[in-house]
Amino acid sequence: MSDDTKGNDKSTITRRKFLAGLTAGAAALSLPADADAYMLEEYFRQHFKRLDKDDLDDILKKLDEELSFKFGKKVNVKATPPMDNVVYGYALDLSRCVGCRRCVYACVEENNLSRNPQIHWIKVLEFSKQNHKWQGLEHSNRYYDPPKVPEKGRTYVPVQCQQCKKPPCVKVCPVQATWQEPDGIVVVDYNWCIGCRFCMAACPYGARNFNWGKPSVPNENINPDMHYLGNRPQYKGVVGKCTFCIQRSRVGKYTACVEACPVGARKFGNLMDPNSELRYILEHMKVFRLKEELDTNPKFFYFFSLGSPVKS
Amino acid sequence: MIVIDAINDMLGVVKSGSRAYYMWMGLLALLAVIGVLFYFRQIDQGLIATNMRDQVSWGWYIANFTFLVGVAAAAVVLVIPYYIYDYKPIGNMVLIGEVMAISAVSMCLMFILLDMGSPERFWHLIPGLGIFNFPESILTWDVVVLNGYLALNLFIVIYALSKIYMGKSYKTGLIWPFILLSVPAAISIHTVTAFLYLGLPARPFWNAAVLAPRFIASAFCSGPAFMLIIFQILRKRTNIVISDKAIHKVAELITWAMAFNLFFLITEIFKERYSATAHIAPMNYLFYGLQGHDHLVPWIWSAIIFNSIAFLILLMPALRKNFLTMNIACVLIFIGVYIEKGIGLVFPGFTPDTLGEIYDYMPNAMELWISLAVWAIGLMIFTIGAKIAIAIQTGEIGHANPADH
């Protein structure tokens, strides 16, 4: 795709200038020029990968202004590029997970996910162990609500985007609004998605969430440290997904879910670094991935550091 | 000048009609207006105004879309016998069948637009301006074949009618390749639409190769069944001549198609039941209910019973040639396939969802009203198109013999 983009550079610029001309022309016709021009620019904005540096800087600056004004605090939207020689991976220790769902809510806060309607990028499935046998997925419960976790006889399996190396969601998108970055993160351009939801039908992990209504986050809860392809506020009618907290991971931080986990069940790191904790886990633990038979090749691994999963 | 005459003639045809015609068009217009008003609500609130959610992310709109692709594809059931095998009795039906294909594809495109979360961004799909992810995304294939099929049928119908209007034969060397092309094009729209579903390993209920041939088989039942009823109405209410022989021939074709449809259904059920893997959950949900969630069960069994009864009726020549029983069979097939392709295909594909959650989706009133409006607009397109086509075919209007009216 990147080769493609390069090949198209010339035509892209012409098109951009053409669209910019259109925008300016239309703006000149209407009276309150600034707001309308911005809306038109947004409407005619090109795909993220087709934006050159000047365009992108301009867009980020305008987004900063718009969002700072909207939320009443200084917002900074970045587009931090991937680091060289980094491919992110994730490992989750099922023997430690207690099902507290702190990861779920840390993710909501970090990623400015809509509170009403509620959107969660992490889903924790609760399984009960009957007859010493794991029950199938349709016996799991996402809406468990006991006074205290973990409950006896239950196991918990948190699921989020598995950051597949062969992502079925990317393949099906008719407009390439979602793609895999060089560091392995599958992202969505919220300004390019047309909301057809084919990716949601294609994802085997329920990792994609659609903004069925207008997403809303109270001003006081806004996380102002944003990434264009990550936790900036999404729009009604577009799809969003876990990006391994791209706004954090690309500046060398852990994801919010890793930091929030009270039992240290979540591990995150660079698969290319032979000394990373993640590589240690892959080399020394028995790991598995969800739905391996689909060969989506997730970079999200599950393992058990403590005994067998059947005992409680 | 001929063009202006023709347009005036056609406007005259559209404007004049019986009281029943005005009432029919008035009813359709009313339904369309109601649906448009509901659509404003959907635009305003977003798709949250529907009953769709992340668990079942496609619903009634896509179900209707899928069914109507079948209706559109079915024109080929008339095209093949008439053009390829020169089966003359069907002659007067073919152009009407193609008008129906045009209306059905238009409805398909409307349903797709309705289902989009951000329809105003449709330009992202336009090659050159936006990014058209071809050939990777099978959805882009569907865009190509649906629009191609629409263009092809529009061209054939307009070309043929203008030739007839001029009092000439339209079976010329120019039109021939397009007619030939329309046959594989009809097959392709339904095949590619089936590929949208069957190419998704995340959804075991759809991820079966038999889905594509079964789509074709069911399409060749439902579309022609609809046409047969329409043809009987048309020959009663207009001057068009459609022989019993032609109708019986189409009914015979429907019988074959339904035989294949039921056969494919049996292979599908056998494979899942006998294998009895974890992948059987959606099928159990549909046919028997899962953990007490059984609201699709009466629908699918009704569909299967309707289709089976219709098949038995059509199988017996005496009943097939009896108009009352044949019409009962056609209605049963239309309803049966509509349920099968909508409620029986789209919803259970998502239930249980990929993480095992069961969300009982059924469309809400708004979705039903909006869908009804699309049907109303589609039927308006068909009524107008068929009215003009019949007027030209019967010589009611035409340039060759202006003295006739």
XYZ file of C-alpha atoms in Angstrom:
717
model
C 0.000 0.000 0.000
C 2.793 2.429 0.885
C 4.324 1.859 -2.544
C 0.965 2.558 -4.013
C 0.707 5.807 -2.138
C 4.129 6.875 -3.318
C 3.224 6.062 -6.885
C 0.168 8.237 -6.577
C 1.959 11.184 -5.005
C 1.648 13.457 -7.967
C -2.008 12.849 -8.559
C -2.682 13.060 -4.838
C -1.236 16.535 -4.653
C -3.180 17.681 -7.660
C -6.310 16.278 -6.158
C -5.559 17.863 -2.823
C -5.014 21.237 -4.440
C -8.196 20.741 -6.382
C -10.096 19.941 -3.209
C -8.439 22.779 -1.359
C -9.551 25.062 -4.175
C -13.047 23.703 -3.898
C -13.023 24.248 -0.165
C -11.776 27.800 -0.511
C -14.264 28.510 -3.252
C -17.171 27.179 -1.261
C -15.976 28.990 1.829
C -15.876 32.265 -0.062
C -19.509 31.815 -0.977
C -20.739 31.259 2.546
C -20.614 33.943 5.208
C -19.228 32.761 8.577
C -16.153 31.661 6.688
C -14.037 29.984 9.368
C -16.392 27.371 10.751
C -17.802 26.460 7.372
C -14.403 26.255 5.755
C -13.310 23.925 8.512
C -16.323 21.692 8.025
C -15.696 21.592 4.296
C -12.027 20.836 4.834
C -13.048 18.011 7.137
C -15.539 16.706 4.595
C -13.054 16.752 1.740
C -10.095 15.644 3.877
C -8.081 12.911 2.228
C -7.154 9.517 3.669
C -4.549 9.733 6.441
C -1.893 8.036 4.351
C -2.410 10.491 1.510
C -1.861 13.558 3.664
C 1.561 15.139 3.273
C 3.386 16.612 6.226
C 2.092 20.157 5.766
C -1.488 18.984 5.468
C -1.186 16.811 8.511
C 0.437 19.528 10.638
C -2.298 21.893 9.598
C -5.027 19.380 10.452
C -3.481 18.555 13.830
C -3.240 22.239 14.688
C -6.864 22.834 13.803
C -7.921 19.732 15.717
C -6.031 21.008 18.775
C -7.899 24.292 18.564
C -11.266 22.697 17.958
C -10.981 20.107 20.714
C -9.396 22.489 23.239
C -12.300 24.845 22.718
C -14.859 22.044 22.853
C -13.556 20.423 26.037
C -12.313 23.533 27.807
C -8.793 22.270 28.305
C -5.563 22.193 26.364
C -5.791 19.236 23.982
C -2.818 17.978 22.029
C -3.413 15.662 19.071
C -0.272 13.999 17.779
C 0.431 11.701 14.897
C 3.537 10.072 16.359
C 4.932 7.735 13.686
C 5.948 4.127 14.378
C 9.425 3.466 15.769
C 11.957 1.516 13.754
C 12.437 -2.117 14.617
C 9.431 -2.220 16.899
C 6.488 -4.595 16.595
C 4.222 -4.604 19.599
C 3.007 -7.748 21.238
C 0.882 -8.541 24.232
C 0.632 -11.427 26.661
C -2.099 -12.025 29.204
C -1.716 -14.332 32.172
C -5.084 -16.049 32.559
C -4.044 -17.734 35.790
C -3.720 -14.333 37.438
C -6.698 -12.462 36.001
C -9.325 -11.930 38.688
C -11.964 -10.412 36.432
C -11.993 -7.014 38.159
C -12.413 -5.149 34.857
C -10.113 -2.321 35.904
C -8.484 -2.705 32.487
C -11.846 -2.117 30.854
C -12.417 1.190 32.587
C -8.797 2.344 32.370
C -9.109 1.796 28.629
C -12.338 3.803 28.464
C -10.703 6.715 30.295
C -7.433 6.638 28.435
C -9.003 6.306 25.018
C -11.836 8.818 25.452
C -14.381 6.126 24.702
C -17.992 7.186 24.715
C -19.662 6.985 28.146
C -23.128 7.354 26.720
C -23.701 5.178 24.807
C -21.105 3.086 26.600
C -18.303 1.661 24.498
C -15.729 -0.811 25.807
C -12.754 -1.893 23.752
C -11.916 -4.623 26.265
C -14.480 -7.294 27.048
C -13.944 -9.663 29.963
C -15.670 -13.008 29.531
C -16.588 -14.982 32.603
C -16.647 -18.769 32.300
C -17.927 -21.174 34.879
C -16.173 -24.480 35.189
C -18.732 -27.230 35.261
C -17.791 -30.889 35.427
C -14.127 -29.889 35.203
C -14.768 -28.859 31.651
C -14.553 -25.481 29.984
C -17.799 -24.489 28.399
C -18.008 -23.093 24.882
C -17.896 -19.383 24.156
C -21.675 -19.079 24.104
C -21.699 -20.084 27.757
C -19.519 -17.128 28.675
C -20.993 -14.092 30.326
C -19.851 -10.539 29.643
C -22.259 -8.986 32.116
C -21.289 -10.754 35.345
C -21.877 -8.622 38.401
C -21.083 -10.330 41.714
C -20.290 -8.256 44.819
C -16.738 -9.571 44.783
C -14.369 -11.051 42.205
C -12.893 -13.555 41.627
C -15.732 -15.921 42.297
C -15.032 -19.520 43.087
C -15.396 -21.838 40.137
C -15.093 -19.036 37.594
C -12.371 -18.052 35.170
C -12.031 -14.798 33.342
C -10.828 -14.216 29.809
C -10.303 -10.586 28.784
C -10.507 -10.061 25.039
C -9.553 -7.015 23.016
C -8.110 -6.434 19.562
C -5.661 -9.260 18.969
C -3.641 -7.129 16.521
C -3.560 -9.939 13.974
C -0.659 -10.157 11.595
C -3.215 -11.224 8.961
C -6.122 -9.023 9.993
C -9.387 -10.101 8.325
C -10.889 -6.698 9.126
C -8.319 -4.846 7.013
C -8.842 -7.073 4.020
C -12.570 -6.449 3.777
C -12.635 -2.651 4.191
C -13.881 -1.213 0.880
C -12.083 2.123 1.333
C -8.909 1.136 3.218
C -10.068 3.127 6.217
C -8.371 0.558 8.439
C -4.872 -0.802 7.996
C -1.899 -2.284 9.778
C 0.929 0.082 10.699
C 4.582 -1.004 10.435
C 4.660 -1.571 14.209
C 1.814 -4.061 13.847
C -0.979 -1.893 15.212
C -4.223 -2.013 13.257
C -5.671 1.504 13.155
C -8.775 3.239 11.810
C -8.946 6.654 10.155
C -12.101 7.979 11.819
C -12.402 10.584 9.101
C -12.304 8.023 6.319
C -14.493 5.160 7.612
C -17.868 5.062 5.836
C -19.502 2.948 8.526
C -20.377 -0.124 6.428
C -19.329 -2.402 9.334
C -17.963 -5.123 7.091
C -14.872 -5.189 9.348
C -17.083 -6.008 12.318
C -18.566 -8.961 10.476
C -15.059 -10.104 9.562
C -13.397 -9.763 12.981
C -13.348 -13.111 14.828
C -12.723 -11.454 18.189
C -15.523 -8.898 18.538
C -12.782 -6.320 18.749
C -14.449 -3.603 16.729
C -17.002 -1.226 18.109
C -19.315 0.928 16.081
C -20.409 4.377 17.199
C -24.114 3.676 16.824
C -24.938 7.030 18.369
C -23.053 10.265 18.908
C -20.193 9.436 21.250
C -20.050 11.572 24.369
C -17.389 12.064 27.009
C -17.851 14.575 29.839
C -15.340 17.441 29.572
C -13.764 16.671 32.926
C -13.015 13.102 31.833
C -11.296 13.981 28.574
C -7.775 12.709 28.258
C -6.108 15.590 26.398
C -3.095 13.584 25.241
C -4.370 12.253 21.922
C -3.247 10.490 18.781
C -4.915 11.030 15.403
C -5.198 7.254 14.837
C -5.983 6.426 18.434
C -7.798 8.056 21.305
C -9.073 11.272 19.768
C -12.844 11.529 20.016
C -14.594 9.414 17.412
C -17.635 10.309 15.362
C -21.140 8.974 15.087
C -21.286 6.319 12.384
C -17.676 5.156 12.372
C -15.854 2.129 13.741
C -13.248 2.248 16.496
C -10.938 -0.310 18.066
C -8.092 -0.929 20.502
C -4.816 0.488 19.180
C -2.536 -0.770 21.958
C -2.875 2.807 23.240
C -0.961 4.118 20.234
C -0.657 7.527 21.920
C 1.279 5.860 24.759
C 3.032 2.892 23.180
C 4.659 5.002 20.474
C 6.329 7.183 23.067
C 7.596 4.164 24.978
C 4.875 3.888 27.620
C 2.825 0.866 28.627
C -0.779 0.694 27.563
C -3.408 1.871 30.054
C -4.710 -1.674 30.595
C -1.235 -2.921 31.503
C -0.816 -0.154 34.059
C -4.273 -0.632 35.510
C -4.047 -4.381 36.106
C -3.778 -4.928 39.882
C -2.412 -8.458 39.590
C 0.161 -7.957 36.852
C -1.613 -10.265 34.464
C -0.956 -8.020 31.470
C 2.400 -7.855 29.692
C 3.257 -5.593 26.802
C 6.394 -5.096 24.809
C 8.436 -5.176 21.670
C 8.434 -8.521 19.894
C 11.589 -7.515 18.005
C 13.585 -7.023 21.199
C 15.075 -10.376 22.296
C 15.472 -9.054 25.847
C 11.879 -7.944 26.304
C 9.657 -9.489 28.948
C 7.321 -10.481 26.167
C 9.963 -12.526 24.400
C 10.800 -14.180 27.712
C 7.191 -15.231 28.121
C 6.953 -16.544 24.572
C 10.113 -18.566 25.032
C 9.480 -19.945 28.526
C 5.727 -20.264 28.931
C 3.162 -22.324 27.140
C 1.214 -19.699 25.241
C -1.844 -19.927 23.051
C -3.843 -17.564 20.917
C -7.562 -17.299 20.397
C -9.028 -19.118 17.405
C -5.657 -20.232 16.062
C -7.451 -22.335 13.445
C -8.402 -19.144 11.606
C -4.700 -18.368 11.071
C -5.158 -14.690 11.734
C -1.826 -14.831 13.543
C -2.589 -12.576 16.529
C 0.168 -10.739 18.362
C -1.883 -11.153 21.523
C -0.921 -14.242 23.533
C -2.551 -15.944 26.485
C -0.615 -17.986 29.022
C -0.841 -19.530 32.486
C 2.006 -18.815 34.849
C 0.354 -20.569 37.806
C -0.610 -24.209 37.459
C -3.487 -25.529 35.456
C -6.505 -23.427 34.497
C -8.927 -26.135 35.592
C -8.211 -25.794 39.340
C -9.703 -22.845 41.098
C -37.719 15.716 -32.439
C -38.410 12.030 -32.077
C -36.845 12.155 -28.653
C -39.161 14.946 -27.554
C -42.149 13.116 -29.002
C -41.090 9.987 -27.192
C -40.691 11.813 -23.892
C -44.096 13.417 -24.309
C -45.623 10.076 -25.173
C -44.054 8.469 -22.115
C -45.141 11.295 -19.828
C -48.634 10.843 -21.192
C -48.526 7.162 -20.349
C -47.289 7.828 -16.830
C -49.874 10.543 -16.212
C -52.897 8.691 -17.481
C -54.312 5.646 -15.866
C -57.230 4.094 -14.092
C -58.351 5.035 -10.611
C -56.655 1.928 -9.292
C -53.400 3.125 -10.838
C -53.651 6.515 -9.126
C -54.531 4.920 -5.810
C -51.671 2.486 -6.108
C -49.152 5.241 -6.879
C -50.646 7.421 -4.164
C -50.253 4.665 -1.609
C -46.652 4.072 -2.626
C -45.905 7.795 -2.454
C -47.414 7.973 1.011
C -45.317 5.046 2.237
C -42.227 6.641 0.713
C -42.889 9.922 2.503
C -43.412 8.186 5.858
C -40.165 6.287 5.417
C -38.249 9.415 4.493
C -39.504 11.104 7.658
C -38.268 8.155 9.710
C -34.976 8.274 7.842
C -34.474 11.845 9.059
C -34.652 10.461 12.578
C -32.067 7.830 11.735
C -29.765 10.463 10.225
C -30.187 12.632 13.297
C -29.690 10.003 15.999
C -27.466 7.652 14.046
C -27.967 3.944 13.581
C -28.552 3.675 17.321
C -32.160 4.414 16.382
C -32.266 0.912 14.887
C -32.145 -2.295 16.912
C -28.732 -3.183 15.508
C -25.819 -3.272 17.940
C -22.187 -4.401 17.948
C -23.288 -8.010 18.452
C -25.597 -8.016 15.440
C -24.062 -5.304 13.314
C -26.108 -5.900 10.156
C -29.847 -6.303 10.321
C -33.036 -5.781 8.411
C -31.567 -3.442 5.782
C -28.848 -5.864 4.734
C -31.345 -8.732 4.875
C -33.588 -6.905 2.402
C -30.578 -6.047 0.294
C -29.593 -9.705 0.087
C -33.082 -10.821 -0.826
C -33.460 -8.156 -3.503
C -30.159 -9.026 -5.159
C -31.826 -12.371 -5.753
C -34.923 -10.784 -7.244
C -32.709 -8.699 -9.520
C -30.691 -11.696 -10.612
C -33.837 -13.623 -11.487
C -34.440 -11.691 -14.707
C -31.990 -14.119 -16.192
C -34.579 -16.882 -15.811
C -36.488 -15.104 -18.578
C -33.469 -13.946 -20.551
C -31.979 -17.391 -21.040
C -35.029 -19.147 -22.509
C -36.017 -16.213 -24.690
C -32.757 -14.958 -26.098
C -30.582 -18.023 -25.918
C -33.115 -20.741 -26.693
C -35.457 -18.486 -28.651
C -38.449 -19.630 -26.599
C -40.965 -17.218 -28.173
C -43.930 -17.309 -25.748
C -41.809 -15.587 -23.112
C -41.028 -12.648 -25.428
C -43.391 -10.097 -23.951
C -42.200 -10.864 -20.436
C -38.500 -10.351 -20.917
C -38.373 -6.566 -20.999
C -40.711 -6.363 -18.007
C -38.421 -8.807 -16.216
C -35.520 -6.516 -16.957
C -37.455 -3.510 -15.682
C -37.960 -5.512 -12.500
C -34.218 -6.159 -12.335
C -33.596 -2.412 -12.615
C -36.067 -1.688 -9.815
C -34.624 -4.407 -7.600
C -31.026 -3.237 -8.044
C -32.111 0.333 -7.304
C -33.662 -0.921 -4.085
C -30.452 -2.816 -3.265
C -28.425 0.360 -3.639
C -30.886 2.269 -1.457
C -30.669 -0.376 1.270
C -26.879 -0.204 1.202
C -26.956 3.565 1.510
C -29.424 3.297 4.413
C -27.160 0.931 6.260
C -24.060 3.104 6.020
C -23.017 4.816 9.227
C -21.587 7.782 7.330
C -23.439 7.872 4.000
C -22.276 11.425 3.272
C -18.783 9.998 2.828
C -19.792 7.862 -0.153
C -17.204 9.701 -2.273
C -14.489 7.801 -0.405
C -15.534 4.843 -2.544
C -15.199 6.600 -5.879
C -12.056 5.419 -7.640
C -9.632 8.264 -8.204
C -11.315 10.642 -5.792
C -11.328 8.273 -2.863
C -9.818 4.820 -2.397
C -11.526 1.833 -3.939
C -10.031 -1.204 -2.225
C -10.290 -3.416 -5.290
C -9.731 -6.348 -5.598
C -9.001 -6.954 -1.890
C -12.391 -6.082 -0.492
C -15.180 -8.237 -1.842
C -17.537 -5.359 -1.093
C -15.897 -3.384 -3.894
C -16.628 -6.313 -6.220
C -20.238 -6.060 -5.218
C -20.243 -2.337 -5.992
C -18.824 -3.106 -9.452
C -21.192 -5.932 -10.368
C -24.331 -4.288 -8.978
C -23.727 -1.008 -10.759
C -22.599 -2.852 -13.864
C -25.745 -4.961 -13.853
C -27.880 -1.866 -13.369
C -26.176 -0.074 -16.258
C -26.428 -3.139 -18.479
C -30.149 -3.600 -17.901
C -30.867 0.100 -18.268
C -29.043 0.082 -21.586
C -30.784 -3.049 -22.863
C -34.253 -1.872 -21.855
C -33.846 1.663 -23.166
C -32.280 0.465 -26.407
C -34.907 -2.218 -26.970
C -37.837 0.054 -26.166
C -36.604 2.847 -28.399
C -36.207 0.385 -31.261
C -39.708 -0.956 -30.736
C -40.991 2.596 -30.410
C -39.537 3.240 -33.851
C -41.281 0.153 -35.139
C -38.102 -1.824 -35.645
C -36.748 -5.062 -34.313
C -34.363 -4.575 -31.419
C -32.562 -7.885 -31.800
C -29.628 -6.350 -33.636
C -25.941 -7.055 -33.636
C -25.349 -4.132 -31.293
C -27.518 -5.365 -28.439
C -26.584 -9.023 -28.693
C -23.277 -8.954 -26.761
C -24.931 -6.944 -23.975
C -27.737 -9.469 -23.662
C -25.224 -12.299 -23.539
C -23.233 -10.411 -20.929
C -26.332 -9.874 -18.796
C -26.530 -13.618 -18.141
C -23.203 -14.017 -16.313
C -23.745 -10.545 -14.808
C -26.973 -11.716 -13.178
C -25.231 -14.776 -11.792
C -22.322 -12.637 -10.637
C -24.359 -10.200 -8.564
C -25.746 -12.980 -6.455
C -22.503 -14.923 -6.322
C -20.510 -11.907 -5.187
C -23.174 -11.040 -2.624
C -22.907 -14.586 -1.285
C -19.123 -14.160 -1.217
C -19.535 -11.165 1.107
C -20.798 -13.631 3.678
C -19.086 -16.882 2.894
C -15.631 -15.302 2.822
C -15.760 -14.610 6.554
C -14.233 -17.426 8.630
C -15.195 -15.442 11.723
C -18.821 -16.432 11.057
C -19.078 -20.205 10.728
C -22.752 -20.058 9.813
C -21.876 -18.240 6.573
C -18.472 -19.738 5.966
C -19.794 -22.553 3.772
C -19.241 -22.930 0.045
C -22.828 -24.066 -0.487
C -23.991 -20.555 0.346
C -23.309 -19.227 -3.181
C -25.165 -21.931 -5.139
C -27.944 -21.801 -2.590
C -28.248 -18.041 -3.081
C -28.641 -18.618 -6.813
C -31.174 -21.401 -6.338
C -33.326 -19.410 -3.930
C -33.078 -16.333 -6.149
C -34.397 -18.326 -9.091
C -37.417 -19.243 -6.980
C -38.314 -15.945 -5.359
C -37.724 -13.547 -8.253
C -39.707 -15.502 -10.861
C -42.435 -16.259 -8.298
C -42.852 -12.524 -7.811
C -42.807 -12.016 -11.579
C -45.493 -14.609 -12.239
C -47.894 -12.833 -9.934
C -47.056 -9.466 -11.462
C -47.487 -10.850 -15.000
C -50.942 -12.146 -14.208
C -51.918 -8.755 -12.829
C -50.450 -7.013 -15.860
C -52.196 -9.152 -18.415
C -55.499 -8.590 -16.658
C -55.096 -4.846 -16.351
C -53.225 -3.960 -19.554
C -53.206 -4.965 -23.193
C -50.037 -6.983 -22.947
C -50.357 -10.561 -24.136
C -48.735 -13.173 -21.955
C -49.663 -16.741 -22.786
C -50.480 -19.430 -20.225
C -47.753 -21.481 -21.815
C -45.138 -18.887 -20.891
C -46.356 -18.717 -17.326
C -46.319 -22.483 -16.985
C -42.799 -22.620 -18.363
C -41.571 -20.167 -15.735
C -43.413 -22.105 -13.022
C -41.567 -25.206 -14.183
C -38.248 -23.393 -13.857
C -39.189 -22.314 -10.343
C -39.850 -25.948 -9.460
C -36.334 -26.906 -10.462
C -34.810 -24.001 -8.600
C -36.751 -24.862 -5.445
C -35.642 -28.473 -5.700
C -32.036 -27.306 -5.645
C -32.715 -24.820 -2.869
C -34.177 -27.506 -0.606
C -31.430 -29.928 -1.537
C -28.755 -27.404 -0.558
C -30.593 -26.737 2.682
C -30.462 -30.435 3.506
C -26.743 -30.617 2.801
C -26.157 -27.608 5.032
C -28.152 -29.055 7.882
C -26.615 -32.480 7.507
C -23.067 -31.153 7.540
C -23.571 -29.187 10.740
C -25.727 -31.696 12.563
C -23.598 -34.717 11.795
C -20.302 -32.922 12.411
C -21.734 -31.477 15.617
C -18.812 -29.128 16.232
C -18.857 -25.850 18.125
C -19.798 -24.233 14.809
C -23.321 -25.538 15.077
C -24.346 -22.872 17.618
C -25.845 -20.374 15.098
C -27.772 -23.133 13.354
C -29.138 -24.374 16.666
C -30.037 -20.808 17.537
C -31.990 -20.516 14.303
C -33.749 -23.892 14.243
C -34.158 -24.839 17.894
C -33.193 -21.850 20.002
C -30.115 -21.525 22.174
C -30.300 -21.214 25.963
C -33.909 -20.205 25.735
C -33.320 -17.655 22.972
C -35.709 -18.945 20.351
C -37.425 -16.018 18.686
C -36.191 -16.970 15.192
C -37.434 -20.549 15.471
C -41.056 -20.050 14.340
C -39.879 -17.935 11.410
C -37.428 -20.403 9.949
C -39.776 -23.370 10.323
C -42.533 -21.384 8.649
C -40.144 -20.598 5.804
C -39.181 -24.238 5.387
C -42.786 -25.391 5.514
C -43.851 -22.699 3.016
C -41.072 -23.616 0.610
C -41.763 -27.341 0.935
C -45.503 -27.007 0.378
C -44.869 -24.748 -2.612
C -42.421 -27.273 -4.001
C -44.919 -30.106 -3.677
C -47.607 -28.041 -5.375
C -45.338 -27.133 -8.269
C -44.062 -30.665 -8.579
C -47.497 -31.939 -9.579
C -48.325 -30.822 -13.143
C -52.033 -30.636 -12.432
C -51.546 -28.247 -9.524
C -48.772 -26.333 -11.266
C -51.044 -25.635 -14.223
C -53.951 -24.670 -12.025
C -53.695 -20.918 -11.532
C -55.102 -20.897 -8.032
C -52.682 -23.461 -6.631
C -49.804 -22.062 -8.649
C -50.415 -18.607 -7.233
C -50.571 -20.009 -3.723
C -47.210 -21.659 -4.364
C -45.752 -18.396 -5.680
C -46.873 -16.436 -2.639
C -45.552 -19.129 -0.303
C -42.209 -19.109 -2.111
C -41.910 -15.364 -2.027
C -42.577 -15.242 1.707
C -40.516 -18.359 2.383
C -37.416 -17.092 0.605
C -37.828 -13.606 2.053
C -37.727 -15.077 5.556
C -34.934 -17.473 4.656
C -32.647 -14.812 3.178
C -33.400 -12.202 5.796
C -34.236 -13.564 9.205
C -32.765 -16.968 8.380
C -29.428 -15.840 7.008
C -28.277 -12.483 8.308
C -29.403 -12.565 11.939
C -28.207 -16.063 12.936
C -24.875 -15.403 11.212
C -24.247 -12.926 14.024
C -25.806 -14.963 16.817
C -24.114 -16.002 18.981
C -21.540 -13.327 18.219
C -17.832 -14.072 17.870
C -17.393 -13.985 21.648
C -20.451 -16.132 22.270
C -22.937 -13.462 23.268
C -26.539 -13.949 22.220
C -28.292 -10.733 21.275
C -31.815 -11.282 20.005
C -32.070 -8.882 17.109
C -35.348 -8.052 15.426
C -35.942 -4.844 13.477
C -37.854 -2.077 15.223
C -40.766 -0.128 13.768
C -38.493 2.545 12.354
C -36.429 0.012 10.425
C -39.603 -1.563 9.091
C -41.087 1.772 7.976
C -37.863 2.855 6.311
C -37.558 -0.493 4.535
C -41.168 -0.282 3.460
C -40.406 3.087 1.907
C -37.585 1.576 -0.122
C -39.976 -1.110 -1.342
C -42.507 1.588 -2.183
C -39.957 3.583 -4.185
C -38.809 0.400 -5.920
C -42.374 -0.517 -6.820
C -42.942 3.008 -8.139
C -39.908 2.639 -10.383
C -41.246 -0.719 -11.520
C -44.786 0.498 -12.102
C -43.665 3.447 -14.195
C -41.085 1.394 -16.077
C -43.492 -1.444 -16.769
C -46.259 0.934 -17.807
C -44.034 2.613 -20.379
C -42.613 -0.699 -21.582
C -46.073 -2.179 -22.045
C -47.371 0.933 -23.820
C -44.493 0.707 -26.282
C -44.667 -3.061 -26.689
C -48.397 -3.064 -27.347
C -48.047 -0.180 -29.796
C -50.098 2.161 -27.650
C -47.380 4.688 -28.236
C -44.824 4.623 -30.989
C -43.374 6.663 -33.760
C -43.966 4.235 -36.599
C -47.723 4.494 -36.434
C -48.634 7.822 -34.853
C -52.135 7.626 -36.317
C -53.062 4.853 -33.930
C -53.829 7.066 -30.995
